[in-house]
Short mmCIF file of C-alpha atoms in Angstrom, two decimals:
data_model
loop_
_atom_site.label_atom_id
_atom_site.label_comp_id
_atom_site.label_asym_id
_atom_site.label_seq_id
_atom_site.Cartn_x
_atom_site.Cartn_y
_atom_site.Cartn_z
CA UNK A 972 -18.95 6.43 7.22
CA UNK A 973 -15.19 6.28 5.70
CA UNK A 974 -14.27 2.95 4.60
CA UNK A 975 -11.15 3.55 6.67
CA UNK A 976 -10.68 6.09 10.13
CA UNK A 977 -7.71 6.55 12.43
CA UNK A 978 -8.67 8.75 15.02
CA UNK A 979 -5.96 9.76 17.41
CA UNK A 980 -3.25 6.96 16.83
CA UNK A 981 0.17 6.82 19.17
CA UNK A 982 2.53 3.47 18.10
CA UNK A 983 6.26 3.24 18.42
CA UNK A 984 8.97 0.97 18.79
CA UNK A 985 9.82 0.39 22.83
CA UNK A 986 10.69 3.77 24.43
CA UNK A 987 10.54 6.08 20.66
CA UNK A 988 6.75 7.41 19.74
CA UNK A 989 6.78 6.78 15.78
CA UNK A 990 3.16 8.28 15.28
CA UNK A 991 1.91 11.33 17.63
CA UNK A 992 -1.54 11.03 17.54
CA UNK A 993 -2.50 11.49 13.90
CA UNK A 994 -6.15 10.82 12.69
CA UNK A 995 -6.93 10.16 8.90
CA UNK A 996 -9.47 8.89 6.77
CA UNK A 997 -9.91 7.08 3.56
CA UNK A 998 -13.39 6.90 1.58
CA UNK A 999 -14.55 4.05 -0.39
CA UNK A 1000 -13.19 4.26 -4.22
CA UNK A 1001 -10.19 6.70 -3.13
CA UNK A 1002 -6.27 6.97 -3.48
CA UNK A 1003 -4.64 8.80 -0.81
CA UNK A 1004 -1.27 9.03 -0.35
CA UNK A 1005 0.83 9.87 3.10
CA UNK A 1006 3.98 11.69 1.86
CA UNK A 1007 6.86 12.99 4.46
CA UNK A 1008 10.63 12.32 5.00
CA UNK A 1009 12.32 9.58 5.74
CA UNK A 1010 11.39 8.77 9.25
CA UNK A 1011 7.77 10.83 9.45
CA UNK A 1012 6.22 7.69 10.23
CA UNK A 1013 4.64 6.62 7.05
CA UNK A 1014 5.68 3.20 6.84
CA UNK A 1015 4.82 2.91 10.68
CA UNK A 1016 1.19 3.88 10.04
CA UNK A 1017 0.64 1.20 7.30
CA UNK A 1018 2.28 -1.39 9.74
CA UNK A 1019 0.06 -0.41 12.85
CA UNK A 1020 -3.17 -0.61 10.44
CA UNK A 1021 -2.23 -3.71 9.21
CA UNK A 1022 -1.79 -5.40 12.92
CA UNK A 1023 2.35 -5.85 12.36
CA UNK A 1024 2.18 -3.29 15.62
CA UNK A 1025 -0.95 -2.15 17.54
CA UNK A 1026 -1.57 0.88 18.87
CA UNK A 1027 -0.66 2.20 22.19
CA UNK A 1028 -3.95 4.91 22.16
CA UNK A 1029 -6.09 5.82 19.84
CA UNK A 1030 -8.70 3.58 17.05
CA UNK A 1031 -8.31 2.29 13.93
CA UNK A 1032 -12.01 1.36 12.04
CA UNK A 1033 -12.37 -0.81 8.86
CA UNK A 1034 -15.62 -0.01 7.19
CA UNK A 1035 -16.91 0.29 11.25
CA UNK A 1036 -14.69 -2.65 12.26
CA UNK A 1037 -12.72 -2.34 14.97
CA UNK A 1038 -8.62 -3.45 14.19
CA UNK A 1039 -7.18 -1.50 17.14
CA UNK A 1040 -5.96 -5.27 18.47
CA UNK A 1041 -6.92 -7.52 15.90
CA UNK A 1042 -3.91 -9.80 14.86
CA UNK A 1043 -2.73 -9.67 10.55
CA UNK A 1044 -4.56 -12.73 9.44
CA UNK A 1045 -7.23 -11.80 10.81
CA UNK A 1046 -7.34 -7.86 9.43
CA UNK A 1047 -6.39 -9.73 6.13
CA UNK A 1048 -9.83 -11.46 6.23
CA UNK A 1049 -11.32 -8.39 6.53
CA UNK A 1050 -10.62 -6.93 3.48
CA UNK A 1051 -7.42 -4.92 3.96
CA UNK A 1052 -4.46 -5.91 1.78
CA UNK A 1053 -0.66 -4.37 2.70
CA UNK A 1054 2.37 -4.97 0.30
CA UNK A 1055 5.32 -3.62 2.25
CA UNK A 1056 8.32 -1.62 1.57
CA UNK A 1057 10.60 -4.03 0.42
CA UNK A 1058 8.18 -6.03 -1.48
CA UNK A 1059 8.83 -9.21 0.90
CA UNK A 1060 8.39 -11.69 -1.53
CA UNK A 1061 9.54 -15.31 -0.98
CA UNK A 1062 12.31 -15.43 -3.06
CA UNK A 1063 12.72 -19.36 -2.99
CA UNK A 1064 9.55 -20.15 -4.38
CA UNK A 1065 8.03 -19.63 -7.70
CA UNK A 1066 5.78 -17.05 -9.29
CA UNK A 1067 3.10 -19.10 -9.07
CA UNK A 1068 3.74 -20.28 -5.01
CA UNK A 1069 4.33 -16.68 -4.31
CA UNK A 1070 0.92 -15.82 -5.65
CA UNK A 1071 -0.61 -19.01 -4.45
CA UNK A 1072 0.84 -17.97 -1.00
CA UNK A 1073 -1.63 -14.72 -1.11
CA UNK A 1074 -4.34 -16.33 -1.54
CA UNK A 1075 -3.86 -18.41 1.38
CA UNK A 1076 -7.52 -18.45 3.16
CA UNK A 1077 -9.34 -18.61 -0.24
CA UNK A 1078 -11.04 -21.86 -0.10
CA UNK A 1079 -12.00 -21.94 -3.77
CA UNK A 1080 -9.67 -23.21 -5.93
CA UNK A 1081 -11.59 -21.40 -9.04
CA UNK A 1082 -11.47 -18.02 -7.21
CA UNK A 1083 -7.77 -18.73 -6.90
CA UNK A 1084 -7.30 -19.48 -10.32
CA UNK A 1085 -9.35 -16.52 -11.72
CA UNK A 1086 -8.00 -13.80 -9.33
CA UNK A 1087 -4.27 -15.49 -10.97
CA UNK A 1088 -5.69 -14.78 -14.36
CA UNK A 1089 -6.22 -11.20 -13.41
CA UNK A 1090 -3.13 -10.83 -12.00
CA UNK A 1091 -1.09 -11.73 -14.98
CA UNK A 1092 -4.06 -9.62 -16.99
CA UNK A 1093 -2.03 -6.28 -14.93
CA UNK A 1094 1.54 -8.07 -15.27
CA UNK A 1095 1.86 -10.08 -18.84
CA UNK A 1096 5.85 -10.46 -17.54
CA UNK A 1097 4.90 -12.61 -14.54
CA UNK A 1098 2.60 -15.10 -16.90
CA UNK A 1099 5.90 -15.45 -18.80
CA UNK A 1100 7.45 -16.37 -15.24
CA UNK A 1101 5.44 -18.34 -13.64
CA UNK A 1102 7.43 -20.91 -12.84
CA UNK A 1103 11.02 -18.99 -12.44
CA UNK A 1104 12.03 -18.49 -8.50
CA UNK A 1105 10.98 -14.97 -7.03
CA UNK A 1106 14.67 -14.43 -6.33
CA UNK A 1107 15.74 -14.27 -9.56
CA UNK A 1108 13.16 -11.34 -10.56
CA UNK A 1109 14.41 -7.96 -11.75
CA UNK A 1110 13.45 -5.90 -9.09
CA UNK A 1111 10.84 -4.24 -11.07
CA UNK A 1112 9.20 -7.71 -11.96
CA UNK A 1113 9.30 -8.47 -8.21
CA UNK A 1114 7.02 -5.40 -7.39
CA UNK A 1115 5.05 -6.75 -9.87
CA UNK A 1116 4.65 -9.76 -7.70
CA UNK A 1117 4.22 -8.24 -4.78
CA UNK A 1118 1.10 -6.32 -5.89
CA UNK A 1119 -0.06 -9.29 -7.66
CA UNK A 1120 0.19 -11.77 -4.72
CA UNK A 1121 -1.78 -8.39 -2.31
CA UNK A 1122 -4.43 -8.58 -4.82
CA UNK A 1123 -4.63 -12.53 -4.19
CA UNK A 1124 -7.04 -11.76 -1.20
CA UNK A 1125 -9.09 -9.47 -3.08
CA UNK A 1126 -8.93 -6.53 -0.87
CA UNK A 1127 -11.37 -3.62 -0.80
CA UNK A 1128 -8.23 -1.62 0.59
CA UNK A 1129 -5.07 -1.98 -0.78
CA UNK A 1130 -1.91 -0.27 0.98
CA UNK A 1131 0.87 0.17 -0.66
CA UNK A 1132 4.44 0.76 0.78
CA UNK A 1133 6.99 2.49 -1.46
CA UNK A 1134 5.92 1.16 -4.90
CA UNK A 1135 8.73 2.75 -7.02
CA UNK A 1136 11.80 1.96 -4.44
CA UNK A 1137 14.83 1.07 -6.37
CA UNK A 1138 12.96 1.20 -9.51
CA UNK A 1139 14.24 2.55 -13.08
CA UNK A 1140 11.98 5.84 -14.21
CA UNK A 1141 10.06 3.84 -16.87
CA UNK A 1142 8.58 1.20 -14.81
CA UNK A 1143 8.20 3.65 -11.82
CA UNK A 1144 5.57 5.05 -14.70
CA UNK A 1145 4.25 1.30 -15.31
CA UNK A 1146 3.78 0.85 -11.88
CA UNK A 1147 1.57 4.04 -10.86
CA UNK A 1148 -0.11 3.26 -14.42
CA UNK A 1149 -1.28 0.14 -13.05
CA UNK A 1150 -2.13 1.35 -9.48
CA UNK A 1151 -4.27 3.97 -10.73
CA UNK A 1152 -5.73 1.45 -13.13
CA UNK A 1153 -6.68 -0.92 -10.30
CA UNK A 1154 -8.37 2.01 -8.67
CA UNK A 1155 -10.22 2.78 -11.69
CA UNK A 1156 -11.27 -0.93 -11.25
CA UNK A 1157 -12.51 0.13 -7.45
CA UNK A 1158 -10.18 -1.11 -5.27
CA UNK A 1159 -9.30 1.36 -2.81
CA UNK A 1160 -5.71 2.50 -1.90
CA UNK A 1161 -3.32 3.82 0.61
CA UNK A 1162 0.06 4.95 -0.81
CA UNK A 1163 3.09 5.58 0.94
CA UNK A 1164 5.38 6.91 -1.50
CA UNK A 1165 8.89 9.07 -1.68
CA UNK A 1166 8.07 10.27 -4.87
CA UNK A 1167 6.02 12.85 -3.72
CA UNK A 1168 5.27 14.42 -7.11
CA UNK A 1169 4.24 11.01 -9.15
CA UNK A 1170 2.02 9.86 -6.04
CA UNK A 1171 0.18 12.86 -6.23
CA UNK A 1172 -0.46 13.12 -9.76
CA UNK A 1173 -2.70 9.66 -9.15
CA UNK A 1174 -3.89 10.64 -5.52
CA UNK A 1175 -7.27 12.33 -4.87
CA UNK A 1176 -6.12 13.79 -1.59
CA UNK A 1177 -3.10 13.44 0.69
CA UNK A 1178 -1.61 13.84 4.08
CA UNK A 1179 1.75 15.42 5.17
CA UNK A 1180 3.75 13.61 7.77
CA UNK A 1181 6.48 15.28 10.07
CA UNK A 1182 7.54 13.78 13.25
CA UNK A 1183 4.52 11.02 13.93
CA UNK A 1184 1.91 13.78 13.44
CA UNK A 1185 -0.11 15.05 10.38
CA UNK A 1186 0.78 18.73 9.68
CA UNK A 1187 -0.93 18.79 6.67
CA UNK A 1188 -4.41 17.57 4.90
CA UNK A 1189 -5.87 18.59 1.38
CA UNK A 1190 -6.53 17.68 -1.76
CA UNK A 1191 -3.50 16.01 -3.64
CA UNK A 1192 -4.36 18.90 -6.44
CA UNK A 1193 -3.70 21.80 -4.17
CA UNK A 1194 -0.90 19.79 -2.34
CA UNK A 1195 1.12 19.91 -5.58
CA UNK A 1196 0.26 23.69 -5.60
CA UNK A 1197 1.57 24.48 -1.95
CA UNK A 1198 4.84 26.15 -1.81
CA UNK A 1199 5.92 24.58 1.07
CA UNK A 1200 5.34 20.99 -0.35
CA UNK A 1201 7.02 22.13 -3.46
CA UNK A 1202 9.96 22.92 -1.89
CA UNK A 1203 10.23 20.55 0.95
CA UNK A 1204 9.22 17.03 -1.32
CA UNK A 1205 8.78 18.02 -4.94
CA UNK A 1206 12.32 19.78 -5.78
CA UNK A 1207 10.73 22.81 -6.90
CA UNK A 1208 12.12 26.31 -5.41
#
C-alpha cells in the first residue's frame, strides 16, 4: 500500500474545477515532485490533501486513512505536514514562538525541545535568531522557518509548496540540499516546485500537471530526458 493515494480527485474554487480528476501516489521513503505552469493546479492539490479544501469526488488515503473530509488539525495529527507557498510564517512572533507554534499538539515538552534542537541542527542561522521577530527574516531565513516549524509535528509526509520562491540561486541550492537531506533522514516528501530542473535532480519520480489533470507520470530521471518537458519547463530547445 502507498503511504499516500489520490485516486480520481475533482476540487475547485466555487464554479472553476482546479483539479480534473487526477490520481497519484507517493511510497514510503520517496520525493516526488508535481511540476506544471502556473495555474496547473499544483498548489491546489497540496491544499485539498491537506484539508484547506476537500474534495468534490474522488479519495484521498494516508497510509489507508481516509482524509477525503477530515478537517487540517486533524490530518496534521496524522502525520502529514504542509508548508505553503508563501511560507506563512507569523511574522510578529519570534523564532522560537513560530517554531513553538508547530508543535502545537505535542504534549511533551522534551519532544518539543529536541525536535527544536534538530531544527536548528538543518538551520544553524535560525539558532542565531531565535529570539528576533519572523518579520524581520531575510526571506531565505524565513523558508528556513517555515520548514523548521513543518518539521515541529514530526511528519512522516512532508509537502512542500514552492521552496525556492523569491529566493537568491545559492540558497535555492541550500534549500534542496537540505530537503533531500531530510529525505535521506526518511521523511517522505511532496514537492511542488517552479524550478522544474532543480526539483527533479532530488525527485525519484514526478508528475506533469496541465489544466487540473495529470498528463504525465515517470521517473524524475527520464522526465529530465523528455523533450517535451525540456522544452516546455526546463528552458532547453
Amino acid at each position: 500500500m502507498s503511504l499516500l493515494t489520490l485516486t480520481n480527485i475533482h476540487s475547485g474554487y466555487g464554479h472553476i474545477q482546479a483539479l480534473k480528476g487526477i490520481s497519484i501516489t507517493v511510497e514510503q521513503g520517496e520525493i516526488v515532485t508535481l511540476i506544471g505552469s502556473n495555474g496547473a493546479g499544483k498548489s491546489t492539490t497540496l491544499r485539498t490533501i491537506s484539508g484547506m479544501m476537500h474534495p468534490s469526488a474522488g479519495q484521498i488515503l494516508f497510509d489507508g486513512q481516509d482524509l477525503s473530509r477530515m478537517e487540517p488539525h486533524t490530518i496534521v495529527l496524522a502525520g502529514l505536514g504542509h508548508v505553503p507557498e508563501g511560507r506563512g510564517i507569523f511574522p510578529k512572533l519570534t523564532v522560537r514562538e513560530n517554531l513553538e507554534m508547530g508543535a502545537f499538539t505535542v504534549r511533551s515538552p522534551a519532544l518539543v525541545q529536541e525536535r527544536m534542537a534538530s531544527g536548528f541542527e538543518l538551520f544553524p542561522r535560525l539558532k542565531e535568531r531565535i529570539d528576533q521577530y519572523g518579520g524581520t527574516l531575510s526571506g531565505g531565513e524565513q523558508q528556513m522557518l517555515a520548514i523548521a516549524r513543518g518539521l515541529m509535528m514530526g511528519p512522516r509526509l512532508l509537502m512542500l509548496d514552492e521552496p525556492s520562491m523569491g529566493l537568491a540561486p545559492v540558497l535555492v541550492e541550500l534549500i534542496f540540499d537540505i530537503v533531500k537531506a531530510l529525505n535521506e533522514k526518511g521523511t517522505t516528501i511532496l514537492l511542488v516546485e517552479q524550478n522544474a530542473l532543480m526539483a527533479l535532480s532530488i525527485a525519484h519520480r514526478g508528475y506533469v500537471l496541465q489544466n487540473g489533470e495529470i498528463v504525465l507520470s515517470d521517473t524524475a530521471d527520464n522526465l529530465r530526458r523528455n523533450e517535451a518537458v525540456q522544452k516546455a519547463y526546463l528552458g532547453i530547445n
